[in-house]
PDB file of C-alpha atoms in Angstrom:
ATOM      1  CA  UNK A   1     -14.968 -38.675  19.171  1.00 74.00           C
ATOM      2  CA  UNK A   2     -13.006 -41.113  17.697  1.00 92.00           C
ATOM      3  CA  UNK A   3     -15.147 -43.160  15.110  1.00 96.00           C
ATOM      4  CA  UNK A   4     -12.221 -42.331  12.508  1.00 98.00           C
ATOM      5  CA  UNK A   5      -8.918 -42.840  15.256  1.00 97.00           C
ATOM      6  CA  UNK A   6      -5.903 -44.148  12.752  1.00 94.00           C
ATOM      7  CA  UNK A   7      -7.996 -43.729   9.541  1.00 98.00           C
ATOM      8  CA  UNK A   8      -6.405 -42.061   6.346  1.00 98.00           C
ATOM      9  CA  UNK A   9      -8.542 -39.777   4.353  1.00 98.00           C
ATOM     10  CA  UNK A  10      -8.377 -37.723   0.776  1.00 98.00           C
ATOM     11  CA  UNK A  11     -11.124 -35.387   0.556  1.00 98.00           C
ATOM     12  CA  UNK A  12     -11.217 -33.693  -3.117  1.00 98.00           C
ATOM     13  CA  UNK A  13     -13.123 -30.097  -3.495  1.00 97.00           C
ATOM     14  CA  UNK A  14     -11.774 -29.332  -0.222  1.00 97.00           C
ATOM     15  CA  UNK A  15     -10.426 -25.413  -1.085  1.00 96.00           C
ATOM     16  CA  UNK A  16     -13.636 -23.617  -0.238  1.00 96.00           C
ATOM     17  CA  UNK A  17     -13.812 -22.306   3.275  1.00 96.00           C
ATOM     18  CA  UNK A  18     -17.208 -22.638   3.591  1.00 96.00           C
ATOM     19  CA  UNK A  19     -18.295 -25.221   1.011  1.00 96.00           C
ATOM     20  CA  UNK A  20     -18.953 -29.284   1.478  1.00 98.00           C
ATOM     21  CA  UNK A  21     -15.470 -30.226   0.850  1.00 98.00           C
ATOM     22  CA  UNK A  22     -13.986 -28.384   3.860  1.00 98.00           C
ATOM     23  CA  UNK A  23     -17.000 -29.448   6.320  1.00 98.00           C
ATOM     24  CA  UNK A  24     -16.418 -32.932   5.623  1.00 98.00           C
ATOM     25  CA  UNK A  25     -12.416 -32.662   6.397  1.00 98.00           C
ATOM     26  CA  UNK A  26     -13.034 -30.525   9.079  1.00 98.00           C
ATOM     27  CA  UNK A  27     -15.552 -33.498  10.917  1.00 98.00           C
ATOM     28  CA  UNK A  28     -13.290 -36.338   9.925  1.00 98.00           C
ATOM     29  CA  UNK A  29     -10.071 -34.625  11.715  1.00 98.00           C
ATOM     30  CA  UNK A  30     -12.480 -34.147  14.783  1.00 98.00           C
ATOM     31  CA  UNK A  31     -13.372 -37.350  14.981  1.00 98.00           C
ATOM     32  CA  UNK A  32      -9.969 -38.780  14.917  1.00 98.00           C
ATOM     33  CA  UNK A  33      -8.957 -38.875  11.171  1.00 98.00           C
ATOM     34  CA  UNK A  34      -5.698 -37.455   8.791  1.00 98.00           C
ATOM     35  CA  UNK A  35      -6.758 -36.023   5.890  1.00 98.00           C
ATOM     36  CA  UNK A  36      -5.376 -34.970   1.947  1.00 98.00           C
ATOM     37  CA  UNK A  37      -6.991 -32.168   1.035  1.00 98.00           C
ATOM     38  CA  UNK A  38      -7.105 -32.102  -2.382  1.00 98.00           C
ATOM     39  CA  UNK A  39      -8.091 -28.460  -4.452  1.00 97.00           C
ATOM     40  CA  UNK A  40      -7.108 -26.600  -7.974  1.00 95.00           C
ATOM     41  CA  UNK A  41      -5.655 -23.804  -5.833  1.00 96.00           C
ATOM     42  CA  UNK A  42      -3.207 -22.673  -3.380  1.00 97.00           C
ATOM     43  CA  UNK A  43      -5.946 -22.211  -0.454  1.00 97.00           C
ATOM     44  CA  UNK A  44      -6.497 -25.706  -0.045  1.00 98.00           C
ATOM     45  CA  UNK A  45      -2.985 -25.014   1.907  1.00 98.00           C
ATOM     46  CA  UNK A  46      -4.647 -22.683   3.885  1.00 98.00           C
ATOM     47  CA  UNK A  47      -7.794 -25.102   4.609  1.00 98.00           C
ATOM     48  CA  UNK A  48      -5.327 -27.686   5.858  1.00 98.00           C
ATOM     49  CA  UNK A  49      -3.290 -25.153   8.051  1.00 98.00           C
ATOM     50  CA  UNK A  50      -6.766 -24.759   9.448  1.00 98.00           C
ATOM     51  CA  UNK A  51      -6.793 -28.293  10.732  1.00 98.00           C
ATOM     52  CA  UNK A  52      -3.533 -28.664  12.325  1.00 98.00           C
ATOM     53  CA  UNK A  53      -0.712 -31.620  11.625  1.00 98.00           C
ATOM     54  CA  UNK A  54      -3.876 -34.183  11.095  1.00 98.00           C
ATOM     55  CA  UNK A  55      -3.984 -32.274   7.622  1.00 98.00           C
ATOM     56  CA  UNK A  56      -2.201 -31.761   4.259  1.00 98.00           C
ATOM     57  CA  UNK A  57      -3.177 -29.762   1.452  1.00 98.00           C
ATOM     58  CA  UNK A  58      -1.864 -31.034  -2.532  1.00 98.00           C
ATOM     59  CA  UNK A  59      -2.928 -28.222  -5.504  1.00 98.00           C
ATOM     60  CA  UNK A  60      -3.877 -30.500  -8.359  1.00 97.00           C
ATOM     61  CA  UNK A  61      -5.915 -30.048 -11.546  1.00 97.00           C
ATOM     62  CA  UNK A  62      -8.154 -33.557 -11.062  1.00 97.00           C
ATOM     63  CA  UNK A  63      -9.510 -33.433 -14.723  1.00 96.00           C
ATOM     64  CA  UNK A  64      -5.438 -34.611 -15.812  1.00 97.00           C
ATOM     65  CA  UNK A  65      -4.589 -37.794 -16.031  1.00 97.00           C
ATOM     66  CA  UNK A  66      -2.383 -38.831 -13.445  1.00 97.00           C
ATOM     67  CA  UNK A  67      -3.223 -36.050 -11.382  1.00 98.00           C
ATOM     68  CA  UNK A  68      -4.666 -38.191  -8.444  1.00 98.00           C
ATOM     69  CA  UNK A  69      -2.038 -39.781  -8.006  1.00 98.00           C
ATOM     70  CA  UNK A  70      -0.627 -36.876  -6.106  1.00 98.00           C
ATOM     71  CA  UNK A  71      -2.961 -37.230  -3.156  1.00 98.00           C
ATOM     72  CA  UNK A  72      -2.768 -40.350  -3.441  1.00 98.00           C
ATOM     73  CA  UNK A  73       1.413 -40.740  -2.891  1.00 98.00           C
ATOM     74  CA  UNK A  74       0.713 -37.823  -0.398  1.00 98.00           C
ATOM     75  CA  UNK A  75      -1.241 -40.192   1.897  1.00 98.00           C
ATOM     76  CA  UNK A  76       0.939 -43.120   1.618  1.00 98.00           C
ATOM     77  CA  UNK A  77       3.947 -41.173   2.291  1.00 98.00           C
ATOM     78  CA  UNK A  78       2.978 -39.416   5.150  1.00 98.00           C
ATOM     79  CA  UNK A  79       0.537 -41.953   6.507  1.00 98.00           C
ATOM     80  CA  UNK A  80       0.967 -45.198   4.709  1.00 98.00           C
ATOM     81  CA  UNK A  81      -2.695 -46.192   4.135  1.00 98.00           C
ATOM     82  CA  UNK A  82      -5.732 -45.055   2.752  1.00 98.00           C
ATOM     83  CA  UNK A  83      -9.101 -45.865   4.135  1.00 98.00           C
ATOM     84  CA  UNK A  84     -11.638 -42.888   3.269  1.00 99.00           C
ATOM     85  CA  UNK A  85     -12.785 -41.130  -0.257  1.00 99.00           C
ATOM     86  CA  UNK A  86     -14.666 -38.675  -0.558  1.00 98.00           C
ATOM     87  CA  UNK A  87     -14.630 -37.004  -4.115  1.00 98.00           C
ATOM     88  CA  UNK A  88     -16.418 -33.627  -4.089  1.00 98.00           C
ATOM     89  CA  UNK A  89     -14.341 -32.069  -6.483  1.00 94.00           C
ATOM     90  CA  UNK A  90     -16.793 -30.314  -9.052  1.00 88.00           C
ATOM     91  CA  UNK A  91     -19.525 -28.045  -9.767  1.00 71.00           C
ATOM     92  CA  UNK A  92     -16.950 -24.675  -9.948  1.00 59.00           C
ATOM     93  CA  UNK A  93     -13.832 -23.693  -9.097  1.00 53.00           C
ATOM     94  CA  UNK A  94     -11.794 -20.440  -8.699  1.00 50.00           C
ATOM     95  CA  UNK A  95      -9.552 -21.622 -11.743  1.00 50.00           C
ATOM     96  CA  UNK A  96     -11.746 -22.796 -13.949  1.00 52.00           C
ATOM     97  CA  UNK A  97     -15.253 -20.884 -13.294  1.00 54.00           C
ATOM     98  CA  UNK A  98     -18.946 -22.586 -13.320  1.00 60.00           C
ATOM     99  CA  UNK A  99     -20.020 -25.424 -16.175  1.00 70.00           C
ATOM    100  CA  UNK A 100     -21.412 -24.673 -19.267  1.00 72.00           C
ATOM    101  CA  UNK A 101     -25.565 -23.946 -18.526  1.00 80.00           C
ATOM    102  CA  UNK A 102     -27.007 -23.843 -22.263  1.00 87.00           C
ATOM    103  CA  UNK A 103     -30.377 -26.003 -23.749  1.00 94.00           C
ATOM    104  CA  UNK A 104     -29.274 -29.013 -25.239  1.00 96.00           C
ATOM    105  CA  UNK A 105     -29.550 -27.274 -28.408  1.00 96.00           C
ATOM    106  CA  UNK A 106     -26.945 -24.878 -28.042  1.00 95.00           C
ATOM    107  CA  UNK A 107     -24.722 -26.410 -25.536  1.00 95.00           C
ATOM    108  CA  UNK A 108     -21.132 -26.781 -27.694  1.00 95.00           C
ATOM    109  CA  UNK A 109     -19.215 -29.824 -27.462  1.00 96.00           C
ATOM    110  CA  UNK A 110     -16.519 -28.293 -25.626  1.00 95.00           C
ATOM    111  CA  UNK A 111     -18.712 -27.085 -22.794  1.00 93.00           C
ATOM    112  CA  UNK A 112     -20.047 -30.933 -22.618  1.00 95.00           C
ATOM    113  CA  UNK A 113     -16.660 -32.198 -22.230  1.00 96.00           C
ATOM    114  CA  UNK A 114     -15.563 -29.297 -19.942  1.00 94.00           C
ATOM    115  CA  UNK A 115     -18.466 -30.105 -17.344  1.00 94.00           C
ATOM    116  CA  UNK A 116     -18.328 -34.036 -17.738  1.00 96.00           C
ATOM    117  CA  UNK A 117     -14.799 -33.807 -16.945  1.00 96.00           C
ATOM    118  CA  UNK A 118     -15.211 -31.395 -13.897  1.00 95.00           C
ATOM    119  CA  UNK A 119     -17.836 -33.271 -12.239  1.00 96.00           C
ATOM    120  CA  UNK A 120     -17.662 -36.882 -13.755  1.00 98.00           C
ATOM    121  CA  UNK A 121     -14.169 -37.845 -14.542  1.00 98.00           C
ATOM    122  CA  UNK A 122     -12.482 -36.582 -11.519  1.00 98.00           C
ATOM    123  CA  UNK A 123     -13.984 -39.274  -9.379  1.00 98.00           C
ATOM    124  CA  UNK A 124     -13.772 -41.789 -11.925  1.00 98.00           C
ATOM    125  CA  UNK A 125      -9.969 -41.038 -11.744  1.00 98.00           C
ATOM    126  CA  UNK A 126      -9.665 -40.437  -7.843  1.00 98.00           C
ATOM    127  CA  UNK A 127     -11.632 -43.825  -7.418  1.00 98.00           C
ATOM    128  CA  UNK A 128      -9.563 -45.239  -9.873  1.00 98.00           C
ATOM    129  CA  UNK A 129      -6.331 -44.518  -8.100  1.00 98.00           C
ATOM    130  CA  UNK A 130      -7.536 -45.366  -4.555  1.00 98.00           C
ATOM    131  CA  UNK A 131      -9.036 -48.621  -5.412  1.00 98.00           C
ATOM    132  CA  UNK A 132      -5.511 -50.884  -5.781  1.00 98.00           C
ATOM    133  CA  UNK A 133      -4.516 -49.798  -2.545  1.00 98.00           C
ATOM    134  CA  UNK A 134      -8.213 -49.912  -0.603  1.00 98.00           C
ATOM    135  CA  UNK A 135      -8.627 -53.624  -2.477  1.00 98.00           C
ATOM    136  CA  UNK A 136      -4.968 -54.528  -1.450  1.00 98.00           C
ATOM    137  CA  UNK A 137      -5.769 -53.693   2.184  1.00 98.00           C
ATOM    138  CA  UNK A 138      -9.139 -55.236   2.282  1.00 98.00           C
ATOM    139  CA  UNK A 139     -10.753 -52.399   3.559  1.00 98.00           C
ATOM    140  CA  UNK A 140     -11.961 -48.922   1.929  1.00 98.00           C
ATOM    141  CA  UNK A 141     -14.841 -46.690   2.012  1.00 99.00           C
ATOM    142  CA  UNK A 142     -15.550 -44.440  -1.419  1.00 99.00           C
ATOM    143  CA  UNK A 143     -18.296 -41.631  -0.925  1.00 98.00           C
ATOM    144  CA  UNK A 144     -19.169 -39.400  -4.016  1.00 98.00           C
ATOM    145  CA  UNK A 145     -20.867 -36.251  -3.678  1.00 98.00           C
ATOM    146  CA  UNK A 146     -23.465 -36.419  -6.423  1.00 98.00           C
ATOM    147  CA  UNK A 147     -26.582 -34.352  -5.980  1.00 97.00           C
ATOM    148  CA  UNK A 148     -30.637 -34.236  -6.189  1.00 97.00           C
ATOM    149  CA  UNK A 149     -30.010 -33.324  -9.810  1.00 96.00           C
ATOM    150  CA  UNK A 150     -29.430 -35.750 -11.855  1.00 96.00           C
ATOM    151  CA  UNK A 151     -30.564 -38.783  -9.547  1.00 95.00           C
ATOM    152  CA  UNK A 152     -34.494 -37.750  -8.743  1.00 94.00           C
ATOM    153  CA  UNK A 153     -34.473 -34.743 -10.595  1.00 95.00           C
ATOM    154  CA  UNK A 154     -33.687 -32.309 -13.593  1.00 94.00           C
ATOM    155  CA  UNK A 155     -33.481 -28.725 -14.908  1.00 88.00           C
ATOM    156  CA  UNK A 156     -33.735 -26.993 -18.155  1.00 92.00           C
ATOM    157  CA  UNK A 157     -30.632 -25.621 -19.257  1.00 93.00           C
ATOM    158  CA  UNK A 158     -28.007 -27.521 -16.753  1.00 92.00           C
ATOM    159  CA  UNK A 159     -27.777 -30.836 -18.808  1.00 95.00           C
ATOM    160  CA  UNK A 160     -24.650 -30.922 -18.590  1.00 95.00           C
ATOM    161  CA  UNK A 161     -24.162 -31.181 -14.587  1.00 94.00           C
ATOM    162  CA  UNK A 162     -27.803 -33.301 -14.435  1.00 96.00           C
ATOM    163  CA  UNK A 163     -25.826 -35.850 -16.888  1.00 97.00           C
ATOM    164  CA  UNK A 164     -22.444 -35.536 -14.876  1.00 97.00           C
ATOM    165  CA  UNK A 165     -24.342 -36.173 -11.410  1.00 97.00           C
ATOM    166  CA  UNK A 166     -25.872 -39.352 -13.112  1.00 97.00           C
ATOM    167  CA  UNK A 167     -23.556 -41.013 -13.841  1.00 98.00           C
ATOM    168  CA  UNK A 168     -21.557 -40.522 -11.080  1.00 98.00           C
ATOM    169  CA  UNK A 169     -24.308 -42.874  -9.650  1.00 98.00           C
ATOM    170  CA  UNK A 170     -23.736 -45.227 -12.381  1.00 98.00           C
ATOM    171  CA  UNK A 171     -20.004 -45.278 -11.923  1.00 98.00           C
ATOM    172  CA  UNK A 172     -20.350 -45.509  -8.560  1.00 98.00           C
ATOM    173  CA  UNK A 173     -22.808 -48.687  -8.598  1.00 98.00           C
ATOM    174  CA  UNK A 174     -20.872 -50.809 -11.233  1.00 98.00           C
ATOM    175  CA  UNK A 175     -17.715 -50.281  -8.752  1.00 98.00           C
ATOM    176  CA  UNK A 176     -19.318 -51.148  -5.560  1.00 98.00           C
ATOM    177  CA  UNK A 177     -20.074 -54.534  -7.443  1.00 98.00           C
ATOM    178  CA  UNK A 178     -16.280 -54.864  -8.377  1.00 98.00           C
ATOM    179  CA  UNK A 179     -14.650 -54.341  -5.254  1.00 98.00           C
ATOM    180  CA  UNK A 180     -17.836 -56.062  -2.758  1.00 97.00           C
ATOM    181  CA  UNK A 181     -15.308 -59.286  -2.450  1.00 95.00           C
ATOM    182  CA  UNK A 182     -12.863 -56.965  -0.825  1.00 97.00           C
ATOM    183  CA  UNK A 183     -14.019 -55.462   2.294  1.00 98.00           C
ATOM    184  CA  UNK A 184     -14.994 -51.719   0.053  1.00 98.00           C
ATOM    185  CA  UNK A 185     -18.016 -49.784  -0.558  1.00 98.00           C
ATOM    186  CA  UNK A 186     -18.851 -47.345  -2.612  1.00 99.00           C
ATOM    187  CA  UNK A 187     -21.627 -44.736  -1.850  1.00 98.00           C
ATOM    188  CA  UNK A 188     -23.294 -41.101  -2.981  1.00 98.00           C
ATOM    189  CA  UNK A 189     -24.502 -38.579  -0.973  1.00 98.00           C
ATOM    190  CA  UNK A 190     -27.072 -36.614  -3.178  1.00 98.00           C
ATOM    191  CA  UNK A 191     -27.550 -32.989  -1.223  1.00 98.00           C
ATOM    192  CA  UNK A 192     -30.360 -31.170  -2.524  1.00 97.00           C
ATOM    193  CA  UNK A 193     -30.020 -27.222  -2.035  1.00 97.00           C
ATOM    194  CA  UNK A 194     -26.938 -26.360   0.136  1.00 97.00           C
ATOM    195  CA  UNK A 195     -25.540 -22.795   1.365  1.00 96.00           C
ATOM    196  CA  UNK A 196     -22.214 -22.104   0.560  1.00 94.00           C
ATOM    197  CA  UNK A 197     -20.390 -19.584  -0.907  1.00 90.00           C
ATOM    198  CA  UNK A 198     -21.488 -20.818  -4.524  1.00 88.00           C
ATOM    199  CA  UNK A 199     -24.892 -20.972  -4.072  1.00 92.00           C
ATOM    200  CA  UNK A 200     -27.265 -18.968  -6.204  1.00 91.00           C
ATOM    201  CA  UNK A 201     -29.639 -16.527  -5.517  1.00 94.00           C
ATOM    202  CA  UNK A 202     -32.270 -18.358  -7.324  1.00 92.00           C
ATOM    203  CA  UNK A 203     -31.473 -22.164  -4.931  1.00 94.00           C
ATOM    204  CA  UNK A 204     -32.117 -20.728  -1.585  1.00 96.00           C
ATOM    205  CA  UNK A 205     -35.185 -18.891  -2.733  1.00 96.00           C
ATOM    206  CA  UNK A 206     -36.296 -22.162  -3.784  1.00 94.00           C
ATOM    207  CA  UNK A 207     -35.079 -23.834  -0.917  1.00 96.00           C
ATOM    208  CA  UNK A 208     -37.045 -21.413   1.431  1.00 96.00           C
ATOM    209  CA  UNK A 209     -39.762 -22.066  -0.668  1.00 95.00           C
ATOM    210  CA  UNK A 210     -39.704 -25.788   0.411  1.00 95.00           C
ATOM    211  CA  UNK A 211     -40.847 -28.291   2.939  1.00 96.00           C
ATOM    212  CA  UNK A 212     -38.417 -27.206   5.448  1.00 96.00           C
ATOM    213  CA  UNK A 213     -38.251 -23.463   4.756  1.00 96.00           C
ATOM    214  CA  UNK A 214     -34.028 -23.528   4.016  1.00 97.00           C
ATOM    215  CA  UNK A 215     -30.748 -24.429   2.868  1.00 98.00           C
ATOM    216  CA  UNK A 216     -28.348 -27.581   4.066  1.00 97.00           C
ATOM    217  CA  UNK A 217     -25.660 -26.688   5.580  1.00 98.00           C
ATOM    218  CA  UNK A 218     -22.279 -28.307   4.939  1.00 98.00           C
ATOM    219  CA  UNK A 219     -21.952 -29.577   8.141  1.00 98.00           C
ATOM    220  CA  UNK A 220     -25.311 -31.505   8.069  1.00 98.00           C
ATOM    221  CA  UNK A 221     -24.520 -33.080   4.190  1.00 98.00           C
ATOM    222  CA  UNK A 222     -20.828 -33.747   5.858  1.00 98.00           C
ATOM    223  CA  UNK A 223     -22.881 -35.949   9.010  1.00 98.00           C
ATOM    224  CA  UNK A 224     -24.506 -38.167   6.062  1.00 98.00           C
ATOM    225  CA  UNK A 225     -20.723 -38.683   4.670  1.00 98.00           C
ATOM    226  CA  UNK A 226     -19.209 -39.510   7.812  1.00 98.00           C
ATOM    227  CA  UNK A 227     -21.734 -42.594   7.976  1.00 98.00           C
ATOM    228  CA  UNK A 228     -21.025 -43.889   4.979  1.00 98.00           C
ATOM    229  CA  UNK A 229     -17.211 -42.910   5.287  1.00 98.00           C
ATOM    230  CA  UNK A 230     -17.654 -45.948   8.613  1.00 98.00           C
ATOM    231  CA  UNK A 231     -16.333 -48.941   9.435  1.00 97.00           C
ATOM    232  CA  UNK A 232     -19.997 -49.915  10.836  1.00 98.00           C
ATOM    233  CA  UNK A 233     -22.094 -49.046   7.345  1.00 98.00           C
ATOM    234  CA  UNK A 234     -19.916 -52.498   5.912  1.00 98.00           C
ATOM    235  CA  UNK A 235     -23.518 -53.945   4.713  1.00 98.00           C
ATOM    236  CA  UNK A 236     -23.989 -50.073   2.907  1.00 98.00           C
ATOM    237  CA  UNK A 237     -23.162 -50.068  -0.901  1.00 98.00           C
ATOM    238  CA  UNK A 238     -23.825 -49.177  -4.104  1.00 98.00           C
ATOM    239  CA  UNK A 239     -26.455 -46.903  -2.640  1.00 98.00           C
ATOM    240  CA  UNK A 240     -27.988 -43.105  -2.754  1.00 98.00           C
ATOM    241  CA  UNK A 241     -28.758 -41.141   0.341  1.00 98.00           C
ATOM    242  CA  UNK A 242     -30.372 -38.312  -0.456  1.00 98.00           C
ATOM    243  CA  UNK A 243     -30.145 -35.101   1.480  1.00 98.00           C
ATOM    244  CA  UNK A 244     -32.580 -32.433   0.565  1.00 97.00           C
ATOM    245  CA  UNK A 245     -35.282 -31.693   3.602  1.00 96.00           C
ATOM    246  CA  UNK A 246     -37.756 -33.584   1.396  1.00 96.00           C
ATOM    247  CA  UNK A 247     -37.750 -31.424  -0.981  1.00 95.00           C
ATOM    248  CA  UNK A 248     -38.292 -33.857  -4.002  1.00 93.00           C
ATOM    249  CA  UNK A 249     -41.243 -35.205  -1.644  1.00 94.00           C
ATOM    250  CA  UNK A 250     -44.433 -32.910  -2.320  1.00 94.00           C
ATOM    251  CA  UNK A 251     -46.438 -32.948  -5.994  1.00 92.00           C
ATOM    252  CA  UNK A 252     -47.208 -29.752  -4.627  1.00 90.00           C
ATOM    253  CA  UNK A 253     -46.817 -27.194  -1.738  1.00 91.00           C
ATOM    254  CA  UNK A 254     -47.321 -25.724   0.599  1.00 91.00           C
ATOM    255  CA  UNK A 255     -49.793 -28.359   1.497  1.00 87.00           C
ATOM    256  CA  UNK A 256     -53.233 -27.703  -0.210  1.00 85.00           C
TER     257      UNK A 256
END
């Protein structure tokens, strides 16, 4: 399949071998795209090597102002275009660890700021960096990986992550309106529980007790991303595609 032949994509948070970012990058390359992979550690170069000459890795801390330009520059210098941005950076990393997890009354400002920087500011800075190139070209697809947390539900003790993912939807909708006349669409994929190396035991158990009886896979989330990232999704912008196996549907489960 060559749905993305000659397209150039940037995928952030693509260092983990079993993560959503790596799955998205792999799916894009399999369909003809060339991809710049971003992550905070050197393992991103291994992910790029696994994909061959159609991929290049860039180590960058996207919470730092200006770091996003390194990924943009890599795409433009190597392939002279940017068609797709997939914002996947966030939640946890091998260099910065997990988000602060505590009730609001006990959260430190430092923990709050760090979590928002990782889960929201990274996407803002990447969007800001690619938008001029996309609008000048008259074409672009921006897809951010959100979560059902903050979009359709919340968890106690997770105010930082919940607020950041809710903010990601707001950011995407505002940018969608700002770019709607320039051939650029901006959307969010909101996964539920997904089997990755960072999935916690209670998350896997909750997914197993839900309607589907299992967690989603990174490849299933990647399929949702590729739908929104393709040129055929030209009439979809400012939307949230929830991919949770129906976990958020029932008031009670199992069925009474």
